[in-house]
mmCIF file with all atom_site columns, C-alpha atoms in Angstrom:
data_model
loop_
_atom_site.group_PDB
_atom_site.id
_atom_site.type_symbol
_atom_site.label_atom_id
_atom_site.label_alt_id
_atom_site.label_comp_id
_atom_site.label_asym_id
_atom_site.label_entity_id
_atom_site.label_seq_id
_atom_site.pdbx_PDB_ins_code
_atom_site.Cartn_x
_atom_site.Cartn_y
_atom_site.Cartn_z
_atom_site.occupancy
_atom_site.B_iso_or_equiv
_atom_site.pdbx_formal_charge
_atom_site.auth_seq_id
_atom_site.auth_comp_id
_atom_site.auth_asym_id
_atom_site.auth_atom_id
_atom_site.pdbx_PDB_model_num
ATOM 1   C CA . UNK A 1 1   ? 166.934 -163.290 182.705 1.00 0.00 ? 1   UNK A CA 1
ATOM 2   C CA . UNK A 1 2   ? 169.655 -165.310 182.035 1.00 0.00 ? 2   UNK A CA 1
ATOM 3   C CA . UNK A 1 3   ? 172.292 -165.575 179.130 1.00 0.00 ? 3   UNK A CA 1
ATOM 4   C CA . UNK A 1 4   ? 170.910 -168.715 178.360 1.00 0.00 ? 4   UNK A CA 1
ATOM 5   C CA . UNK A 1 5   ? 167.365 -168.222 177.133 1.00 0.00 ? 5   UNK A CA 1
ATOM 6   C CA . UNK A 1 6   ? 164.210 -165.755 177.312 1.00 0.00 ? 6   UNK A CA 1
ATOM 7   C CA . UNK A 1 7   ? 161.938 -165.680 180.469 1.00 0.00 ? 7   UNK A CA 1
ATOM 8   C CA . UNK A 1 8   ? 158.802 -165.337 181.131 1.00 0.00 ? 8   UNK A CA 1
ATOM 9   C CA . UNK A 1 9   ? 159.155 -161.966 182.588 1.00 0.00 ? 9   UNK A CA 1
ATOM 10  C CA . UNK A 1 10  ? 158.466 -159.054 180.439 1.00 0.00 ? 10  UNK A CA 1
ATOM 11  C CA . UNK A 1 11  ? 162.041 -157.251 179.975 1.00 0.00 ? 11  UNK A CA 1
ATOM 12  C CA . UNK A 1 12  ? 161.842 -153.797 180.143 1.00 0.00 ? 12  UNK A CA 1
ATOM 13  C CA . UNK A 1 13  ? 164.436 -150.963 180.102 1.00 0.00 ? 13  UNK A CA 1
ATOM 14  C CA . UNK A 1 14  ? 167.489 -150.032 178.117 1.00 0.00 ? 14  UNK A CA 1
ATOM 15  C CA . UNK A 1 15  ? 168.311 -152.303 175.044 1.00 0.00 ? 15  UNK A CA 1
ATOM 16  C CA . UNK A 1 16  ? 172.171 -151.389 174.482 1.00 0.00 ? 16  UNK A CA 1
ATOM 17  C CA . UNK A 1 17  ? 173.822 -151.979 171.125 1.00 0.00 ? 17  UNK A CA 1
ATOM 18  C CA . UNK A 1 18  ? 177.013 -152.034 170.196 1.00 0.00 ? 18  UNK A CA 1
ATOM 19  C CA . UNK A 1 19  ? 178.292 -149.087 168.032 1.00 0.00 ? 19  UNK A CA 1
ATOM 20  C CA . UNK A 1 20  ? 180.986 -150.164 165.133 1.00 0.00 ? 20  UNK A CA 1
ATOM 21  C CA . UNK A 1 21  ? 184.504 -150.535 167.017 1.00 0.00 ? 21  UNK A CA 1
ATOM 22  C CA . UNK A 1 22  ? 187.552 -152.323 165.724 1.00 0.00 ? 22  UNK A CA 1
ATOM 23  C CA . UNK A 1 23  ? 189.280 -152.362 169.039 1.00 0.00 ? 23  UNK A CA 1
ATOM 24  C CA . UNK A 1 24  ? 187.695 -155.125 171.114 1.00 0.00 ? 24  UNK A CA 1
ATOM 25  C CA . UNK A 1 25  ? 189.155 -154.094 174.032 1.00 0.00 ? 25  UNK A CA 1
ATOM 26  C CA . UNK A 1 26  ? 188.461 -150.760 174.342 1.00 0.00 ? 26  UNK A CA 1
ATOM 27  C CA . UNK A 1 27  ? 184.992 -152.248 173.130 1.00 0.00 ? 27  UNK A CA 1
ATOM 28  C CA . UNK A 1 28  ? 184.760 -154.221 176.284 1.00 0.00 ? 28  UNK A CA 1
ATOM 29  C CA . UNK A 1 29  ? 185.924 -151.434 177.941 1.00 0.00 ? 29  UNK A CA 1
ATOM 30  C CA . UNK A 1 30  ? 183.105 -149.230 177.055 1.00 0.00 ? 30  UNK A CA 1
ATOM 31  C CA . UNK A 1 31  ? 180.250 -151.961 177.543 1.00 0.00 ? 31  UNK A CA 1
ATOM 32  C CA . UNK A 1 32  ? 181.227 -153.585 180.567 1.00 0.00 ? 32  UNK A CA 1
ATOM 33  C CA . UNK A 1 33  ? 180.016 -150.747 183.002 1.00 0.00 ? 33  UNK A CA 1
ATOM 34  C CA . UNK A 1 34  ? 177.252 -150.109 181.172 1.00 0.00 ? 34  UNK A CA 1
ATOM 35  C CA . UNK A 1 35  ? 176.162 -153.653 181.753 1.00 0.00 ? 35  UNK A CA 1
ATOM 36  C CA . UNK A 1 36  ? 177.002 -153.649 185.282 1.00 0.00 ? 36  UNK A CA 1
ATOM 37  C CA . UNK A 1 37  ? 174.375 -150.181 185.480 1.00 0.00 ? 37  UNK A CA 1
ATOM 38  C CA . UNK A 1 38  ? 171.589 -152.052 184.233 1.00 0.00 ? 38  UNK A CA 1
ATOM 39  C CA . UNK A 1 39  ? 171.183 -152.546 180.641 1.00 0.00 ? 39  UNK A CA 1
ATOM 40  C CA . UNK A 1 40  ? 168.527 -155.339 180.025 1.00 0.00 ? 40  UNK A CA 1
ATOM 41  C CA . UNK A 1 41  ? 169.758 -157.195 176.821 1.00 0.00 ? 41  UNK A CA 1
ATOM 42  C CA . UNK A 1 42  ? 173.151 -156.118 174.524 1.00 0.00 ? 42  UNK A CA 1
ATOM 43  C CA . UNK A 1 43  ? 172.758 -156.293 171.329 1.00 0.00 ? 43  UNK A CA 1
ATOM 44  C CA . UNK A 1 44  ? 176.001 -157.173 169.291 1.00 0.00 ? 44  UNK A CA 1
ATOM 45  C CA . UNK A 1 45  ? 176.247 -154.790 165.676 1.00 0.00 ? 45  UNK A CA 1
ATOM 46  C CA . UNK A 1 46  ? 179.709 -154.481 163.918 1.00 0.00 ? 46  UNK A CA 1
ATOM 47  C CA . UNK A 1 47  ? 178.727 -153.173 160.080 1.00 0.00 ? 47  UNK A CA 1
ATOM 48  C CA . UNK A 1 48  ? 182.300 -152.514 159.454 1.00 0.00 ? 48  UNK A CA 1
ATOM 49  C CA . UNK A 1 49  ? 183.888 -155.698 160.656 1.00 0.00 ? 49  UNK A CA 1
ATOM 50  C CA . UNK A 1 50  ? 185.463 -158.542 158.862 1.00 0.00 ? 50  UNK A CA 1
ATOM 51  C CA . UNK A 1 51  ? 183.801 -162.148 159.652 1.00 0.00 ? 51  UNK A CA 1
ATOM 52  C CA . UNK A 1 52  ? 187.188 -162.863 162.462 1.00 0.00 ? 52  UNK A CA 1
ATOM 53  C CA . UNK A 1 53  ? 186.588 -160.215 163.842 1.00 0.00 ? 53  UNK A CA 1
ATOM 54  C CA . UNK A 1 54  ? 182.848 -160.537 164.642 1.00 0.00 ? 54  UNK A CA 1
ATOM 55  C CA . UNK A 1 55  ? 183.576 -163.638 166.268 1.00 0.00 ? 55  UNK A CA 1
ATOM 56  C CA . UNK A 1 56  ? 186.616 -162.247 168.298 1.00 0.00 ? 56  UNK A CA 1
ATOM 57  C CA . UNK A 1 57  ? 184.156 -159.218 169.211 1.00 0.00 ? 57  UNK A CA 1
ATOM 58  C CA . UNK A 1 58  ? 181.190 -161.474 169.982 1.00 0.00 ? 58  UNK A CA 1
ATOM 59  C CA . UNK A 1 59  ? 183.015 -164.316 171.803 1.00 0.00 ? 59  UNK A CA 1
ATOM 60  C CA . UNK A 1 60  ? 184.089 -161.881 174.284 1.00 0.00 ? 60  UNK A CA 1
ATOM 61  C CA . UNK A 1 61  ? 180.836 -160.231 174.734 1.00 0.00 ? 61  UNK A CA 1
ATOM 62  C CA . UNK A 1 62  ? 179.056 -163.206 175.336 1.00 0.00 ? 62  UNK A CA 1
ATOM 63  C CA . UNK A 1 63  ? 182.119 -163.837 178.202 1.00 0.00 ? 63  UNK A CA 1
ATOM 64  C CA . UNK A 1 64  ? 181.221 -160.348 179.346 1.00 0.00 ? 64  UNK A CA 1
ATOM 65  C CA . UNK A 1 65  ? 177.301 -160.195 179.573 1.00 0.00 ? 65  UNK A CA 1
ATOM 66  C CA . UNK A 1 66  ? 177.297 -163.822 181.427 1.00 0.00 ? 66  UNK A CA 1
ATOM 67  C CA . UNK A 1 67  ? 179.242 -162.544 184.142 1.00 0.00 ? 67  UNK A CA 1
ATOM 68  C CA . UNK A 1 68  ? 176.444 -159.230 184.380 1.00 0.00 ? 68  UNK A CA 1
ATOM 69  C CA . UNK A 1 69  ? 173.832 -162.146 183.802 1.00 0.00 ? 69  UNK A CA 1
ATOM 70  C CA . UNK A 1 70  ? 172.752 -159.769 180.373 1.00 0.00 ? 70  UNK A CA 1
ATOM 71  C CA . UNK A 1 71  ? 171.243 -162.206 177.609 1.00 0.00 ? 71  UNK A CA 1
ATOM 72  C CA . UNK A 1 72  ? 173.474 -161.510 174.738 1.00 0.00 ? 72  UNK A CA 1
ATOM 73  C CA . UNK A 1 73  ? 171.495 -160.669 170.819 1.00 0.00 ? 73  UNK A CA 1
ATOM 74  C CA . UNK A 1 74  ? 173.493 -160.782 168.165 1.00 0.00 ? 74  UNK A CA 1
ATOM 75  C CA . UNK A 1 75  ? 172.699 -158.598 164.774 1.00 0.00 ? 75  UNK A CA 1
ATOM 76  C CA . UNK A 1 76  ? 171.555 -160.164 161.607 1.00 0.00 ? 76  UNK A CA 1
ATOM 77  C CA . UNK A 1 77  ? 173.726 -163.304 161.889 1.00 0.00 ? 77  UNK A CA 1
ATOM 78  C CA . UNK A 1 78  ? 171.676 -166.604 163.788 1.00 0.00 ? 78  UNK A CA 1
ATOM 79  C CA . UNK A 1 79  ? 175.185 -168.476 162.775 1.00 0.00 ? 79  UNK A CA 1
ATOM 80  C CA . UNK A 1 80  ? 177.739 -166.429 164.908 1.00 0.00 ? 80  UNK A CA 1
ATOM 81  C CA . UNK A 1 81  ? 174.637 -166.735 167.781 1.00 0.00 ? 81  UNK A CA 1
ATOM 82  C CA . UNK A 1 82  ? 174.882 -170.136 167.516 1.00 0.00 ? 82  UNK A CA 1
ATOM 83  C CA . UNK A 1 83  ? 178.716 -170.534 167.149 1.00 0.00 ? 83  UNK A CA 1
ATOM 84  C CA . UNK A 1 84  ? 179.527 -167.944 170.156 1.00 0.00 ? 84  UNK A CA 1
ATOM 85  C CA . UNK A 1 85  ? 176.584 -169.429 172.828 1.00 0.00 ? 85  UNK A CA 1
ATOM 86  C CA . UNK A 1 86  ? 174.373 -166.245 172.368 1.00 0.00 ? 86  UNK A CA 1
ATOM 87  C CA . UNK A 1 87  ? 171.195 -165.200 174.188 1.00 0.00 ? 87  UNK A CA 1
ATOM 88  C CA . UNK A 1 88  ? 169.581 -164.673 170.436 1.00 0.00 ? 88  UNK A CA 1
ATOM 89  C CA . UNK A 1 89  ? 169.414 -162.839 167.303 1.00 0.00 ? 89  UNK A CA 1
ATOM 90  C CA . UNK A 1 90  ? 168.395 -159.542 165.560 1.00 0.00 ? 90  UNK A CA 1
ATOM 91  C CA . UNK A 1 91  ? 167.027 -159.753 162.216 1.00 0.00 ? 91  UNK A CA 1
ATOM 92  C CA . UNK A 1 92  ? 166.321 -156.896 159.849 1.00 0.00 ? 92  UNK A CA 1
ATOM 93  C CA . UNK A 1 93  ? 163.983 -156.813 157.166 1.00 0.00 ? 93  UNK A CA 1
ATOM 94  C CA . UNK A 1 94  ? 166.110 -158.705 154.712 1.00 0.00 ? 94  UNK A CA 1
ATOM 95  C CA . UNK A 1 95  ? 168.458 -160.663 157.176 1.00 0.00 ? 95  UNK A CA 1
ATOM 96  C CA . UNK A 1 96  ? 166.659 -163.954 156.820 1.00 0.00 ? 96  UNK A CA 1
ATOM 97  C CA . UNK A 1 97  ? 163.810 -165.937 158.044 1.00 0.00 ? 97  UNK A CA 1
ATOM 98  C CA . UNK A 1 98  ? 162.995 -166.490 161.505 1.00 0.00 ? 98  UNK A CA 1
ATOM 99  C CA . UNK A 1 99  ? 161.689 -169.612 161.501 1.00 0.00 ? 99  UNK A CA 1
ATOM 100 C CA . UNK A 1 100 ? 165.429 -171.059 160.196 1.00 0.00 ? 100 UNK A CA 1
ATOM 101 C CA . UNK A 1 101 ? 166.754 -168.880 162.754 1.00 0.00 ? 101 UNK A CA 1
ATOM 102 C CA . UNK A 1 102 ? 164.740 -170.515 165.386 1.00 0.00 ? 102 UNK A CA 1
ATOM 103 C CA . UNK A 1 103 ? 165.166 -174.190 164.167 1.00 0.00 ? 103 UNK A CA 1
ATOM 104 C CA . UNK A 1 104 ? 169.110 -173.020 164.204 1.00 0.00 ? 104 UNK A CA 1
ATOM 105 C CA . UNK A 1 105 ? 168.567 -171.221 167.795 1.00 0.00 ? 105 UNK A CA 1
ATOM 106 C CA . UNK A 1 106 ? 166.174 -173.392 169.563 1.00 0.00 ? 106 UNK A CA 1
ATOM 107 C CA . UNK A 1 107 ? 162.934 -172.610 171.089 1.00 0.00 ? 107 UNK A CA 1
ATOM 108 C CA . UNK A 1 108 ? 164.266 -170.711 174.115 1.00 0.00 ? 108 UNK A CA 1
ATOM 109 C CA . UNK A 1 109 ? 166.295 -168.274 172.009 1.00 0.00 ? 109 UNK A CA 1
ATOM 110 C CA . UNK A 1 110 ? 165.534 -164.411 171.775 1.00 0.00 ? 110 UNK A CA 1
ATOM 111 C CA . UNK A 1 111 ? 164.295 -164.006 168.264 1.00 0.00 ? 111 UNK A CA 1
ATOM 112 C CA . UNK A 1 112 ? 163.519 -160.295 167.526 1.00 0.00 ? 112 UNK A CA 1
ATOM 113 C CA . UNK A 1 113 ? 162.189 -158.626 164.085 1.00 0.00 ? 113 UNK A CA 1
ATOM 114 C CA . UNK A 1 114 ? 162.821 -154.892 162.692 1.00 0.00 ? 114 UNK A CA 1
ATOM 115 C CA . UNK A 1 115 ? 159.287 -154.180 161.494 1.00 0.00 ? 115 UNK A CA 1
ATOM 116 C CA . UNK A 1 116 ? 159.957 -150.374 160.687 1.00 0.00 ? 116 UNK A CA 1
ATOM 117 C CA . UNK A 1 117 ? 157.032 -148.013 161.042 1.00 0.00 ? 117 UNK A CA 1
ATOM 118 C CA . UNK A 1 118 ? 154.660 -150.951 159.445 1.00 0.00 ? 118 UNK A CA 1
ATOM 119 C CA . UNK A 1 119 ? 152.024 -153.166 161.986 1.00 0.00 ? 119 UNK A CA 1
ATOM 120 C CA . UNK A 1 120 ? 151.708 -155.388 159.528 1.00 0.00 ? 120 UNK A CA 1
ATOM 121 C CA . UNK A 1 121 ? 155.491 -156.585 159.711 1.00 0.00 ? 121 UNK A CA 1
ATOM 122 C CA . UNK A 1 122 ? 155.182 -156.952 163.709 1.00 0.00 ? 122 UNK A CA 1
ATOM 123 C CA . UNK A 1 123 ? 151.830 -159.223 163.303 1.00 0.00 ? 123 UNK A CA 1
ATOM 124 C CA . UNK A 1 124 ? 153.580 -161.068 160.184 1.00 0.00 ? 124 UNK A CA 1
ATOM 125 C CA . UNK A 1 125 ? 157.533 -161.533 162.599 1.00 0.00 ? 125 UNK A CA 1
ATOM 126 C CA . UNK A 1 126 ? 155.297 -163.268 165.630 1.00 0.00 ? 126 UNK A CA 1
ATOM 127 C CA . UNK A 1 127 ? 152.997 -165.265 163.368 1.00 0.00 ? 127 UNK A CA 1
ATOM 128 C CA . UNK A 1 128 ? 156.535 -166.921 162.343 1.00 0.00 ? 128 UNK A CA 1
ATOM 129 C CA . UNK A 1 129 ? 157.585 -167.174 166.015 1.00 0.00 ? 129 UNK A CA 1
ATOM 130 C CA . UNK A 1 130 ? 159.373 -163.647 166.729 1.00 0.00 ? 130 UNK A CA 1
ATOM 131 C CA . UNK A 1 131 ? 160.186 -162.907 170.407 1.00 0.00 ? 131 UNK A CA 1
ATOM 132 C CA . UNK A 1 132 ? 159.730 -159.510 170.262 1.00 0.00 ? 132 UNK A CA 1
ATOM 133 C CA . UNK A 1 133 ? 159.440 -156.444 167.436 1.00 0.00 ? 133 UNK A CA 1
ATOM 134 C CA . UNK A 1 134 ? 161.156 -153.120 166.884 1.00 0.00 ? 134 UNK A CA 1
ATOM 135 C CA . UNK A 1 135 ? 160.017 -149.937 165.708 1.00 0.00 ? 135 UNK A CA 1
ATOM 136 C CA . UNK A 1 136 ? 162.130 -147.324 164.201 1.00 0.00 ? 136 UNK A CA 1
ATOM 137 C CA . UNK A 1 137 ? 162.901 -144.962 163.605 1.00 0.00 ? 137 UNK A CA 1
ATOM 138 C CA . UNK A 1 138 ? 160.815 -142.795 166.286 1.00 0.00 ? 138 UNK A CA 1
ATOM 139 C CA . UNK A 1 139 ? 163.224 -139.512 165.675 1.00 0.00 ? 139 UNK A CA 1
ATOM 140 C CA . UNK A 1 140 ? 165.963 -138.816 163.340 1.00 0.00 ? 140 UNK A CA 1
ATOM 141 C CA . UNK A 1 141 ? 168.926 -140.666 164.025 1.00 0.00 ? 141 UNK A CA 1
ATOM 142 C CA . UNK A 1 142 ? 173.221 -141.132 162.596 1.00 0.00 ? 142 UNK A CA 1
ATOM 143 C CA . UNK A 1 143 ? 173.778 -145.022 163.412 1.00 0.00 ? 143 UNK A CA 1
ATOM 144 C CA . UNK A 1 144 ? 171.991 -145.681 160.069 1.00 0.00 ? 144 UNK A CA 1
ATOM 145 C CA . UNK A 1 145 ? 169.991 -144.623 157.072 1.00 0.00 ? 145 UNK A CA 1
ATOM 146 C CA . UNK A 1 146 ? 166.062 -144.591 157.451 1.00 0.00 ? 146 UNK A CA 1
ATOM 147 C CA . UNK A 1 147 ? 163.164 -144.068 155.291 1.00 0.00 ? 147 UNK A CA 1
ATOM 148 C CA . UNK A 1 148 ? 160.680 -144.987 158.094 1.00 0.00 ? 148 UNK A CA 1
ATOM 149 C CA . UNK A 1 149 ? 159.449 -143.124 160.694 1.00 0.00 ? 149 UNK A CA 1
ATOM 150 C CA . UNK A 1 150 ? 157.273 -144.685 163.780 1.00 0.00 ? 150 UNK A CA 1
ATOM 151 C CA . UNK A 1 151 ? 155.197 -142.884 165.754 1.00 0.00 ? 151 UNK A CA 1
ATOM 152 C CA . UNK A 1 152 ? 153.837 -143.370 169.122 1.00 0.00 ? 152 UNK A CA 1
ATOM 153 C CA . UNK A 1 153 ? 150.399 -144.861 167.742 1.00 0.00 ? 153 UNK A CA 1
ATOM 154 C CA . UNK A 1 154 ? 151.915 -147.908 166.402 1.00 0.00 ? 154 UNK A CA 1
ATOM 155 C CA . UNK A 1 155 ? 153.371 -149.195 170.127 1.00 0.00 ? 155 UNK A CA 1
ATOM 156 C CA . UNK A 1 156 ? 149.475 -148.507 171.289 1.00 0.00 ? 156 UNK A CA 1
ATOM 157 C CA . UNK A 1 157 ? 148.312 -150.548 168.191 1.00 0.00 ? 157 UNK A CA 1
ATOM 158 C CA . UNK A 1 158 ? 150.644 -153.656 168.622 1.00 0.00 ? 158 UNK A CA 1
ATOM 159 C CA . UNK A 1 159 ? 149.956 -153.876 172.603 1.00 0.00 ? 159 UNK A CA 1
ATOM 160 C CA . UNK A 1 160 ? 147.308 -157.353 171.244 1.00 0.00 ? 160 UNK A CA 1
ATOM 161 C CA . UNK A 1 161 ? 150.618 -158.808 169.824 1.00 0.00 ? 161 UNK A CA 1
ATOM 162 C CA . UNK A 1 162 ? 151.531 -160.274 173.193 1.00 0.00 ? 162 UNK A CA 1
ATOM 163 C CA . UNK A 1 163 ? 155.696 -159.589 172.733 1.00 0.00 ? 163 UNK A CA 1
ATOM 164 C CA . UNK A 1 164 ? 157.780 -156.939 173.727 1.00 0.00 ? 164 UNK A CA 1
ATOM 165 C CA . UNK A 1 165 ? 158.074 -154.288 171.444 1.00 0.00 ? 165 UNK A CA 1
ATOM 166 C CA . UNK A 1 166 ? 161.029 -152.366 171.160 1.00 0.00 ? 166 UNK A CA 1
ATOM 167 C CA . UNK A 1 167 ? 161.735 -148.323 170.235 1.00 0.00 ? 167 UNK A CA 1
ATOM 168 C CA . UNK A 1 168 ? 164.918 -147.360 168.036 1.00 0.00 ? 168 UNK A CA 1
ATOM 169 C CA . UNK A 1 169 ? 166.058 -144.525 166.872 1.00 0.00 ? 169 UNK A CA 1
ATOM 170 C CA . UNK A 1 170 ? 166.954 -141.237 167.988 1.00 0.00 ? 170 UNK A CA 1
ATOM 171 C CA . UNK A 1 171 ? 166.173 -141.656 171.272 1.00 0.00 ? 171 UNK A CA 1
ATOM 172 C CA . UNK A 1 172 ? 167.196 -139.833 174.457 1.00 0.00 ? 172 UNK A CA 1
ATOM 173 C CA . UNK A 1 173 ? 166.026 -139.370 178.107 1.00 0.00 ? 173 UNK A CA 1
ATOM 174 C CA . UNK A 1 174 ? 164.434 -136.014 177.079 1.00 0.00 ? 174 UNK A CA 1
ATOM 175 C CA . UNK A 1 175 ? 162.404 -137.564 174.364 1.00 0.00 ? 175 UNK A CA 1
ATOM 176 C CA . UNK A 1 176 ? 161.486 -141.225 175.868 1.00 0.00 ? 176 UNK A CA 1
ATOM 177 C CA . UNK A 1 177 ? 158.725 -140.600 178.309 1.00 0.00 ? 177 UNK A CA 1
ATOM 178 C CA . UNK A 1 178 ? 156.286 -140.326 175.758 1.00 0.00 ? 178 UNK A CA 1
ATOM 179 C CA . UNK A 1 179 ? 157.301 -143.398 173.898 1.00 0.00 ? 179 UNK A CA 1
ATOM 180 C CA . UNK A 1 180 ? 157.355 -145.759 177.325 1.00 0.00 ? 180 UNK A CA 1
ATOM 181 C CA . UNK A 1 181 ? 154.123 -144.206 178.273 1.00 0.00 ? 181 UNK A CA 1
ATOM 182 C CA . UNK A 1 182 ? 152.910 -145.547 174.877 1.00 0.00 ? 182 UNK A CA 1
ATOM 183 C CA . UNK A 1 183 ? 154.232 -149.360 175.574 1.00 0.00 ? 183 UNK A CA 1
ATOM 184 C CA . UNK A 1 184 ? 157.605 -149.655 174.267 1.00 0.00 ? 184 UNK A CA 1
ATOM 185 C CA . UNK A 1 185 ? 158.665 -152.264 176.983 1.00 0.00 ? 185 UNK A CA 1
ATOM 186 C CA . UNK A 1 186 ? 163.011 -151.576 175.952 1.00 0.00 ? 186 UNK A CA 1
ATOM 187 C CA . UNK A 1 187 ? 164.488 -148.668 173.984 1.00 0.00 ? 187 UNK A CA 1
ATOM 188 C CA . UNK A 1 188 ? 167.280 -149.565 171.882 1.00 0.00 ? 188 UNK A CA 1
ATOM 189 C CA . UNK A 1 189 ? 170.133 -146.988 172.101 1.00 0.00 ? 189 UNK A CA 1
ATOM 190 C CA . UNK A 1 190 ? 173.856 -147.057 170.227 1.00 0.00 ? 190 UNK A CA 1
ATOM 191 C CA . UNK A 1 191 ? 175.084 -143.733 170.095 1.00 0.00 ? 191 UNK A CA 1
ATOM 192 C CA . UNK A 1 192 ? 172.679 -141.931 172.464 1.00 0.00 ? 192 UNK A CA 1
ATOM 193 C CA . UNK A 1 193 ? 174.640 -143.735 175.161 1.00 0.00 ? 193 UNK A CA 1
ATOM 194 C CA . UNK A 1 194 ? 177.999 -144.770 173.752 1.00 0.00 ? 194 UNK A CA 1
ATOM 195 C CA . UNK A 1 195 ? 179.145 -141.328 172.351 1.00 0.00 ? 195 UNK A CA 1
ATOM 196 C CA . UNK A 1 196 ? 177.263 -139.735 175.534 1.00 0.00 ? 196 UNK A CA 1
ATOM 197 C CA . UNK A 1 197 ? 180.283 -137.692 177.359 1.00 0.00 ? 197 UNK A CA 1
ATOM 198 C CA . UNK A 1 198 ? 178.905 -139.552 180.688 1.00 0.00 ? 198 UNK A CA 1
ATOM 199 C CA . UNK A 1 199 ? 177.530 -142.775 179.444 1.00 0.00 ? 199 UNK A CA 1
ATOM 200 C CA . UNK A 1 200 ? 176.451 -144.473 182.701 1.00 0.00 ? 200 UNK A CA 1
ATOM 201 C CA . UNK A 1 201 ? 174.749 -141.319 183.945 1.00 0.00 ? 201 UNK A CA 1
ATOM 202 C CA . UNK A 1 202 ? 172.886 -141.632 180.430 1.00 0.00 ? 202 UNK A CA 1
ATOM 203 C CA . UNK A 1 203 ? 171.905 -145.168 180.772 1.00 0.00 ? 203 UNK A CA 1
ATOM 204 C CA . UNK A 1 204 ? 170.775 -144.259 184.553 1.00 0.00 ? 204 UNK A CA 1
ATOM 205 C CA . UNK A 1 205 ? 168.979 -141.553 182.699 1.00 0.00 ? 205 UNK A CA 1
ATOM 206 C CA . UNK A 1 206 ? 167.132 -143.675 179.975 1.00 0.00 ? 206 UNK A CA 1
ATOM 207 C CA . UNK A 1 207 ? 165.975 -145.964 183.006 1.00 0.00 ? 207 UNK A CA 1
ATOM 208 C CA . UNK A 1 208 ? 164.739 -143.065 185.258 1.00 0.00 ? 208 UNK A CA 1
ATOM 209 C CA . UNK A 1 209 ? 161.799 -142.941 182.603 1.00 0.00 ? 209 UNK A CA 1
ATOM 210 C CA . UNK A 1 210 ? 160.485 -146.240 183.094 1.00 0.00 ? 210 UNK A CA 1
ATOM 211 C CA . UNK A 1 211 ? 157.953 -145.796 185.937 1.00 0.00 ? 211 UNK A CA 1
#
């Protein structure tokens, strides 16, 4: 998959994102060899950042991930996709509606929907042209505050969707199998890679658990 737009190849494996860090460089530091060890799609998230500096950070991501050929997703914001060239967009349960974000995008952008622990958001997100959902959060996680809490069932119960689905939250390699042997085609990981003291071995060991 390309930078560009979404193939027709089911992704599968380790959905990166981005944890909050002011200092792009050491930012790009800590992605870049995690994207040359074979994360599938980056995910750009910045909560704490100031509007400049989301589009310093995600101008040089988008830089980074086309020379790993890794399709870039921005978080909550289909305007900084658009403005920086990405991949795609994240959108959360109150970050906006996807079919504006895929008029804005076009029809080749990654378009992906948080729909919590709740089927009915997943078959709702790609009735209104969603590339793929998330569920979350499948254990207890830091990166943010959760009320909802998915379980293995729901993956099994949105297989007729036809979209990837995505896992998040609180995931590890010693905790994953189950959840991939359920159908979650990409597990979305911040800190359970980034603040891993080896985070390439990590990575390698999220993707050992895809058979």
């Amino acid at each position: 998959m390309n930078s560009a737009s979404a193939s027709p190849v089911r992704p599968r494996g380790v959905y990166l994102i981005t944890p909050d860090e002011a200092d792009t460089a050491r930012l790009l530091a800590r992605t870049a060899p995690l994207l040359a060890a074979g994360a599938t799609w980056l995910q750009y998230r910045n909560k704490t950042a100031a509007a400049a500096l989301h589009l310093q950070q995600a101008t040089a991501l988008q830089a980074l991930c086309a020379q790993h050929g890794v399709p870039l997703i921005i978080n909550d914001d289909p305007a900084l996709a658009h403005a920086v060239g990405a991949a795609g967009v994240h959108l959360g349960g109150t970050d906006g509606d996807i079919g504006a974000a895929r008029a804005l995008l076009g029809p080749d952008a990654i378009i992906g929907a948080s729909c919590y622990d709740q089927l009915a958001n997943a078959e709702r997100a790609v009735a209104e042209g969603a590339s793929y959902v998330a569920f979350g959060a499948f254990f207890p996680t830091t990166t943010k505050v959760t009320s909802s809490r998915a379980t293995p069932d729901l993956l099994r119960q949105s297989a007729a969707l036809g979209v990837p689905r995505v896992a998040i939250g609180g995931l590890s390699p010693d905790n994953v199998g189950p959840i991939i042997a359920a159908g979650a085609d990409l597990v979305a990981v911040v800190s359970g890679i980034f603040a891993a003291p080896d985070p390439v071995a990590t990575q390698r060991a999220f993707l050992a658990q895809f058979p």
